[in-house]
mmCIF file of C-alpha atoms in Angstrom:
data_model
loop_
_atom_site.group_PDB
_atom_site.id
_atom_site.type_symbol
_atom_site.label_atom_id
_atom_site.label_comp_id
_atom_site.label_asym_id
_atom_site.label_seq_id
_atom_site.Cartn_x
_atom_site.Cartn_y
_atom_site.Cartn_z
ATOM 1 C CA UNK A 1 31.902 64.634 5.487
ATOM 2 C CA UNK A 2 34.019 65.816 2.596
ATOM 3 C CA UNK A 3 31.842 64.037 0.088
ATOM 4 C CA UNK A 4 30.628 66.127 -2.789
ATOM 5 C CA UNK A 5 27.037 66.335 -3.845
ATOM 6 C CA UNK A 6 25.525 65.821 -7.246
ATOM 7 C CA UNK A 7 22.209 66.766 -8.644
ATOM 8 C CA UNK A 8 19.934 65.578 -9.829
ATOM 9 C CA UNK A 9 20.099 62.241 -8.038
ATOM 10 C CA UNK A 10 18.290 60.679 -10.966
ATOM 11 C CA UNK A 11 17.585 61.845 -14.501
ATOM 12 C CA UNK A 12 15.409 60.258 -17.189
ATOM 13 C CA UNK A 13 15.506 61.498 -20.764
ATOM 14 C CA UNK A 14 14.792 60.363 -24.299
ATOM 15 C CA UNK A 15 17.465 59.429 -26.787
ATOM 16 C CA UNK A 16 18.773 62.452 -28.610
ATOM 17 C CA UNK A 17 18.211 64.823 -25.701
ATOM 18 C CA UNK A 18 21.014 66.393 -23.733
ATOM 19 C CA UNK A 19 21.751 65.415 -20.138
ATOM 20 C CA UNK A 20 23.270 67.802 -17.626
ATOM 21 C CA UNK A 21 24.595 66.752 -14.242
ATOM 22 C CA UNK A 22 25.955 69.075 -11.605
ATOM 23 C CA UNK A 23 28.535 68.502 -8.911
ATOM 24 C CA UNK A 24 29.395 70.627 -5.905
ATOM 25 C CA UNK A 25 32.370 70.074 -3.663
ATOM 26 C CA UNK A 26 33.723 71.487 -0.444
ATOM 27 C CA UNK A 27 37.496 71.943 -0.563
ATOM 28 C CA UNK A 28 40.100 73.501 -2.825
ATOM 29 C CA UNK A 29 41.112 71.053 -5.488
ATOM 30 C CA UNK A 30 43.901 70.116 -7.850
ATOM 31 C CA UNK A 31 41.516 68.639 -10.367
ATOM 32 C CA UNK A 32 38.023 67.251 -10.813
ATOM 33 C CA UNK A 33 37.224 64.060 -12.652
ATOM 34 C CA UNK A 34 34.052 62.490 -13.970
ATOM 35 C CA UNK A 35 33.483 58.759 -13.971
ATOM 36 C CA UNK A 36 30.796 56.497 -15.318
ATOM 37 C CA UNK A 37 29.618 53.278 -13.727
ATOM 38 C CA UNK A 38 27.303 50.745 -15.260
ATOM 39 C CA UNK A 39 25.187 48.855 -12.756
ATOM 40 C CA UNK A 40 27.311 46.574 -10.591
ATOM 41 C CA UNK A 41 30.473 47.242 -12.547
ATOM 42 C CA UNK A 42 33.709 49.165 -12.128
ATOM 43 C CA UNK A 43 34.317 52.779 -12.960
ATOM 44 C CA UNK A 44 35.283 54.187 -16.305
ATOM 45 C CA UNK A 45 37.217 57.429 -16.373
ATOM 46 C CA UNK A 46 35.544 59.982 -18.648
ATOM 47 C CA UNK A 47 37.348 63.259 -18.328
ATOM 48 C CA UNK A 48 39.656 65.244 -16.046
ATOM 49 C CA UNK A 49 39.623 69.006 -15.702
ATOM 50 C CA UNK A 50 42.359 70.849 -13.870
ATOM 51 C CA UNK A 51 41.671 73.587 -11.354
ATOM 52 C CA UNK A 52 42.982 76.249 -13.751
ATOM 53 C CA UNK A 53 40.725 75.121 -16.585
ATOM 54 C CA UNK A 54 37.154 76.285 -17.052
ATOM 55 C CA UNK A 55 35.860 74.032 -19.777
ATOM 56 C CA UNK A 56 36.847 70.835 -21.489
ATOM 57 C CA UNK A 57 35.395 68.730 -24.275
ATOM 58 C CA UNK A 58 35.699 65.081 -25.162
ATOM 59 C CA UNK A 59 33.459 63.775 -27.909
ATOM 60 C CA UNK A 60 29.864 64.267 -26.758
ATOM 61 C CA UNK A 61 30.992 65.292 -23.298
ATOM 62 C CA UNK A 62 31.436 68.848 -22.105
ATOM 63 C CA UNK A 63 32.660 69.616 -18.613
ATOM 64 C CA UNK A 64 32.761 73.001 -16.934
ATOM 65 C CA UNK A 65 34.452 73.963 -13.702
ATOM 66 C CA UNK A 66 33.794 77.012 -11.547
ATOM 67 C CA UNK A 67 36.254 76.998 -8.679
ATOM 68 C CA UNK A 68 34.775 80.161 -7.175
ATOM 69 C CA UNK A 69 31.489 78.327 -6.711
ATOM 70 C CA UNK A 70 33.149 74.962 -6.129
ATOM 71 C CA UNK A 71 30.993 73.379 -8.763
ATOM 72 C CA UNK A 72 31.235 71.475 -12.018
ATOM 73 C CA UNK A 73 28.814 70.282 -14.629
ATOM 74 C CA UNK A 74 28.866 67.409 -17.086
ATOM 75 C CA UNK A 75 26.866 67.742 -20.274
ATOM 76 C CA UNK A 76 26.226 64.734 -22.475
ATOM 77 C CA UNK A 77 24.895 65.812 -25.840
ATOM 78 C CA UNK A 78 22.716 63.748 -28.159
ATOM 79 C CA UNK A 79 22.311 61.033 -25.559
ATOM 80 C CA UNK A 80 22.018 57.377 -26.445
ATOM 81 C CA UNK A 81 20.435 54.450 -24.639
ATOM 82 C CA UNK A 82 23.958 53.143 -24.063
ATOM 83 C CA UNK A 83 24.683 56.228 -21.944
ATOM 84 C CA UNK A 84 22.407 54.803 -19.264
ATOM 85 C CA UNK A 85 24.615 54.540 -16.174
ATOM 86 C CA UNK A 86 25.544 56.288 -12.952
ATOM 87 C CA UNK A 87 27.857 59.245 -13.235
ATOM 88 C CA UNK A 88 30.148 60.390 -10.442
ATOM 89 C CA UNK A 89 32.327 63.422 -10.017
ATOM 90 C CA UNK A 90 35.488 63.005 -7.985
ATOM 91 C CA UNK A 91 37.792 65.684 -6.675
ATOM 92 C CA UNK A 92 41.440 65.529 -5.734
ATOM 93 C CA UNK A 93 41.804 67.870 -2.761
ATOM 94 C CA UNK A 94 44.680 70.301 -2.928
ATOM 95 C CA UNK A 95 47.548 69.363 -0.674
ATOM 96 C CA UNK A 96 46.056 65.959 -0.153
ATOM 97 C CA UNK A 97 47.493 62.539 -0.606
ATOM 98 C CA UNK A 98 46.339 61.825 -4.158
ATOM 99 C CA UNK A 99 43.072 60.415 -2.888
ATOM 100 C CA UNK A 100 39.784 61.105 -4.641
ATOM 101 C CA UNK A 101 36.600 62.257 -2.959
ATOM 102 C CA UNK A 102 33.529 61.096 -4.833
ATOM 103 C CA UNK A 103 30.231 62.851 -5.212
ATOM 104 C CA UNK A 104 26.918 61.194 -4.495
ATOM 105 C CA UNK A 105 26.289 60.360 -8.138
ATOM 106 C CA UNK A 106 23.567 60.866 -10.736
ATOM 107 C CA UNK A 107 21.676 57.888 -12.151
ATOM 108 C CA UNK A 108 20.957 58.588 -15.793
ATOM 109 C CA UNK A 109 18.336 56.628 -17.705
ATOM 110 C CA UNK A 110 18.102 57.207 -21.443
ATOM 111 C CA UNK A 111 15.024 55.754 -23.083
ATOM 112 C CA UNK A 112 15.214 54.656 -26.718
ATOM 113 C CA UNK B 1 45.380 51.767 -21.486
ATOM 114 C CA UNK B 2 46.250 50.837 -17.920
ATOM 115 C CA UNK B 3 44.370 47.837 -16.566
ATOM 116 C CA UNK B 4 43.560 46.960 -12.988
ATOM 117 C CA UNK B 5 42.147 43.580 -12.106
ATOM 118 C CA UNK B 6 40.437 42.326 -8.988
ATOM 119 C CA UNK B 7 39.995 38.810 -7.758
ATOM 120 C CA UNK B 8 37.566 37.385 -7.004
ATOM 121 C CA UNK B 9 34.825 39.249 -8.846
ATOM 122 C CA UNK B 10 32.311 37.978 -6.336
ATOM 123 C CA UNK B 11 32.417 35.982 -3.146
ATOM 124 C CA UNK B 12 29.850 34.575 -0.741
ATOM 125 C CA UNK B 13 31.004 33.591 2.710
ATOM 126 C CA UNK B 14 29.640 32.655 6.086
ATOM 127 C CA UNK B 15 29.590 35.106 8.941
ATOM 128 C CA UNK B 16 32.800 34.970 10.952
ATOM 129 C CA UNK B 17 35.096 33.939 8.116
ATOM 130 C CA UNK B 18 37.811 36.083 6.536
ATOM 131 C CA UNK B 19 37.887 37.029 2.901
ATOM 132 C CA UNK B 20 40.876 38.239 0.887
ATOM 133 C CA UNK B 21 40.450 40.434 -2.175
ATOM 134 C CA UNK B 22 43.336 41.035 -4.557
ATOM 135 C CA UNK B 23 43.947 44.131 -6.631
ATOM 136 C CA UNK B 24 46.556 43.980 -9.391
ATOM 137 C CA UNK B 25 47.878 46.546 -11.813
ATOM 138 C CA UNK B 26 48.499 44.467 -14.916
ATOM 139 C CA UNK B 27 50.614 46.659 -17.155
ATOM 140 C CA UNK B 28 51.978 49.362 -14.911
ATOM 141 C CA UNK B 29 53.523 49.876 -11.497
ATOM 142 C CA UNK B 30 51.654 51.521 -8.675
ATOM 143 C CA UNK B 31 53.190 52.655 -5.406
ATOM 144 C CA UNK B 32 49.755 53.728 -4.270
ATOM 145 C CA UNK B 33 46.490 51.875 -4.487
ATOM 146 C CA UNK B 34 43.172 52.861 -3.012
ATOM 147 C CA UNK B 35 40.359 50.758 -1.596
ATOM 148 C CA UNK B 36 36.744 51.901 -1.784
ATOM 149 C CA UNK B 37 33.466 50.472 -0.583
ATOM 150 C CA UNK B 38 30.171 51.057 -2.318
ATOM 151 C CA UNK B 39 26.776 50.177 -0.917
ATOM 152 C CA UNK B 40 23.840 49.677 -3.313
ATOM 153 C CA UNK B 41 22.810 52.835 -5.124
ATOM 154 C CA UNK B 42 25.350 54.860 -3.192
ATOM 155 C CA UNK B 43 28.645 56.478 -4.010
ATOM 156 C CA UNK B 44 32.152 55.194 -3.452
ATOM 157 C CA UNK B 45 33.582 55.784 -0.014
ATOM 158 C CA UNK B 46 37.343 55.703 0.342
ATOM 159 C CA UNK B 47 38.385 53.187 2.974
ATOM 160 C CA UNK B 48 42.150 53.363 2.878
ATOM 161 C CA UNK B 49 45.215 54.276 0.897
ATOM 162 C CA UNK B 50 47.592 51.391 0.352
ATOM 163 C CA UNK B 51 51.270 52.255 0.056
ATOM 164 C CA UNK B 52 53.822 49.778 -1.250
ATOM 165 C CA UNK B 53 56.255 48.805 1.472
ATOM 166 C CA UNK B 54 54.568 50.721 4.262
ATOM 167 C CA UNK B 55 51.440 50.721 6.376
ATOM 168 C CA UNK B 56 48.134 51.670 4.859
ATOM 169 C CA UNK B 57 46.451 54.926 5.754
ATOM 170 C CA UNK B 58 42.864 54.423 6.853
ATOM 171 C CA UNK B 59 40.038 56.919 6.579
ATOM 172 C CA UNK B 60 38.222 58.000 9.682
ATOM 173 C CA UNK B 61 35.751 55.389 10.889
ATOM 174 C CA UNK B 62 37.371 52.466 9.079
ATOM 175 C CA UNK B 63 38.669 49.773 11.425
ATOM 176 C CA UNK B 64 42.210 48.862 10.445
ATOM 177 C CA UNK B 65 42.085 45.596 12.371
ATOM 178 C CA UNK B 66 39.002 44.534 10.483
ATOM 179 C CA UNK B 67 40.122 45.580 7.028
ATOM 180 C CA UNK B 68 43.704 44.434 6.706
ATOM 181 C CA UNK B 69 45.625 45.873 3.774
ATOM 182 C CA UNK B 70 48.900 44.553 2.440
ATOM 183 C CA UNK B 71 50.729 46.167 -0.463
ATOM 184 C CA UNK B 72 53.592 43.748 -0.944
ATOM 185 C CA UNK B 73 54.679 44.747 -4.429
ATOM 186 C CA UNK B 74 54.296 47.510 -6.983
ATOM 187 C CA UNK B 75 51.547 45.567 -8.722
ATOM 188 C CA UNK B 76 49.582 43.933 -5.924
ATOM 189 C CA UNK B 77 47.536 45.099 -2.967
ATOM 190 C CA UNK B 78 45.257 42.880 -0.916
ATOM 191 C CA UNK B 79 42.316 43.702 1.310
ATOM 192 C CA UNK B 80 41.324 41.118 3.888
ATOM 193 C CA UNK B 81 37.952 41.469 5.554
ATOM 194 C CA UNK B 82 38.429 39.680 8.852
ATOM 195 C CA UNK B 83 35.597 38.025 10.743
ATOM 196 C CA UNK B 84 33.122 39.202 8.156
ATOM 197 C CA UNK B 85 29.551 39.981 9.144
ATOM 198 C CA UNK B 86 26.450 40.637 7.035
ATOM 199 C CA UNK B 87 26.906 44.393 7.395
ATOM 200 C CA UNK B 88 30.249 44.033 5.581
ATOM 201 C CA UNK B 89 28.385 42.904 2.473
ATOM 202 C CA UNK B 90 29.228 45.479 -0.156
ATOM 203 C CA UNK B 91 30.946 46.173 -3.459
ATOM 204 C CA UNK B 92 34.675 46.676 -2.900
ATOM 205 C CA UNK B 93 36.592 48.549 -5.587
ATOM 206 C CA UNK B 94 40.294 49.243 -5.820
ATOM 207 C CA UNK B 95 42.134 51.779 -7.893
ATOM 208 C CA UNK B 96 45.750 52.324 -8.742
ATOM 209 C CA UNK B 97 47.753 55.291 -9.856
ATOM 210 C CA UNK B 98 50.250 54.821 -12.641
ATOM 211 C CA UNK B 99 53.682 55.961 -11.483
ATOM 212 C CA UNK B 100 54.490 57.127 -14.970
ATOM 213 C CA UNK B 101 51.079 58.625 -15.588
ATOM 214 C CA UNK B 102 52.120 62.239 -15.594
ATOM 215 C CA UNK B 103 51.048 65.010 -13.261
ATOM 216 C CA UNK B 104 47.324 64.601 -13.383
ATOM 217 C CA UNK B 105 46.877 61.688 -11.021
ATOM 218 C CA UNK B 106 44.539 59.632 -13.150
ATOM 219 C CA UNK B 107 43.506 56.582 -11.220
ATOM 220 C CA UNK B 108 42.535 53.340 -12.893
ATOM 221 C CA UNK B 109 39.788 51.336 -11.281
ATOM 222 C CA UNK B 110 39.335 47.629 -10.956
ATOM 223 C CA UNK B 111 36.043 45.975 -11.885
ATOM 224 C CA UNK B 112 35.084 45.511 -8.242
ATOM 225 C CA UNK B 113 34.417 42.574 -5.945
ATOM 226 C CA UNK B 114 30.944 41.898 -4.643
ATOM 227 C CA UNK B 115 31.072 40.446 -1.149
ATOM 228 C CA UNK B 116 28.005 38.806 0.354
ATOM 229 C CA UNK B 117 28.218 37.628 3.936
ATOM 230 C CA UNK B 118 25.514 35.207 5.007
#
């Protein structure tokens, strides 16, 4: 399977703490994207990082990409209860057909 | 921002019936739409790539005769689950790529359709 893997599978933290999720993938990529999904709902696009970028920031989000290790991390700083959701990385394989390959996801629970 | 809608948002049907799910890009055109399936507490698995005006491309292991895809216009793709069975119960999500969205292939996702087959 081409599916990427994320760890941890589940993460519980207190409000105000930082949350770090890691994603590993298997093929060369054009870009890597992070999405958020609230329970039973659709996906919300958070951030996209291109294969030639190493780090990107958006508000309280920080994403890193290490193409040599085929891995990425998503850091959410100063977490809030409203950040409780599942987070997925998704890669666009190089030379592919625009499709996205999703990771297994991390379920984040932020306690108030 | 770009909006993708799905209809219905949920559906319950009897085993053996067919169910059609619509995916629409509301404020942009999409030559390509994607259909995913998500089982509870699992990730999204790509089922097929829907191309406007041509046949869909199915991922390995997905039965094209069971999951019929029609992409009749630049704003509408439909997924029909034929002769549905309880094991087809799942959350079906579509996404669409904005033709004018630049080089970074951002896909916009619909809110999903929850199918329950009794």
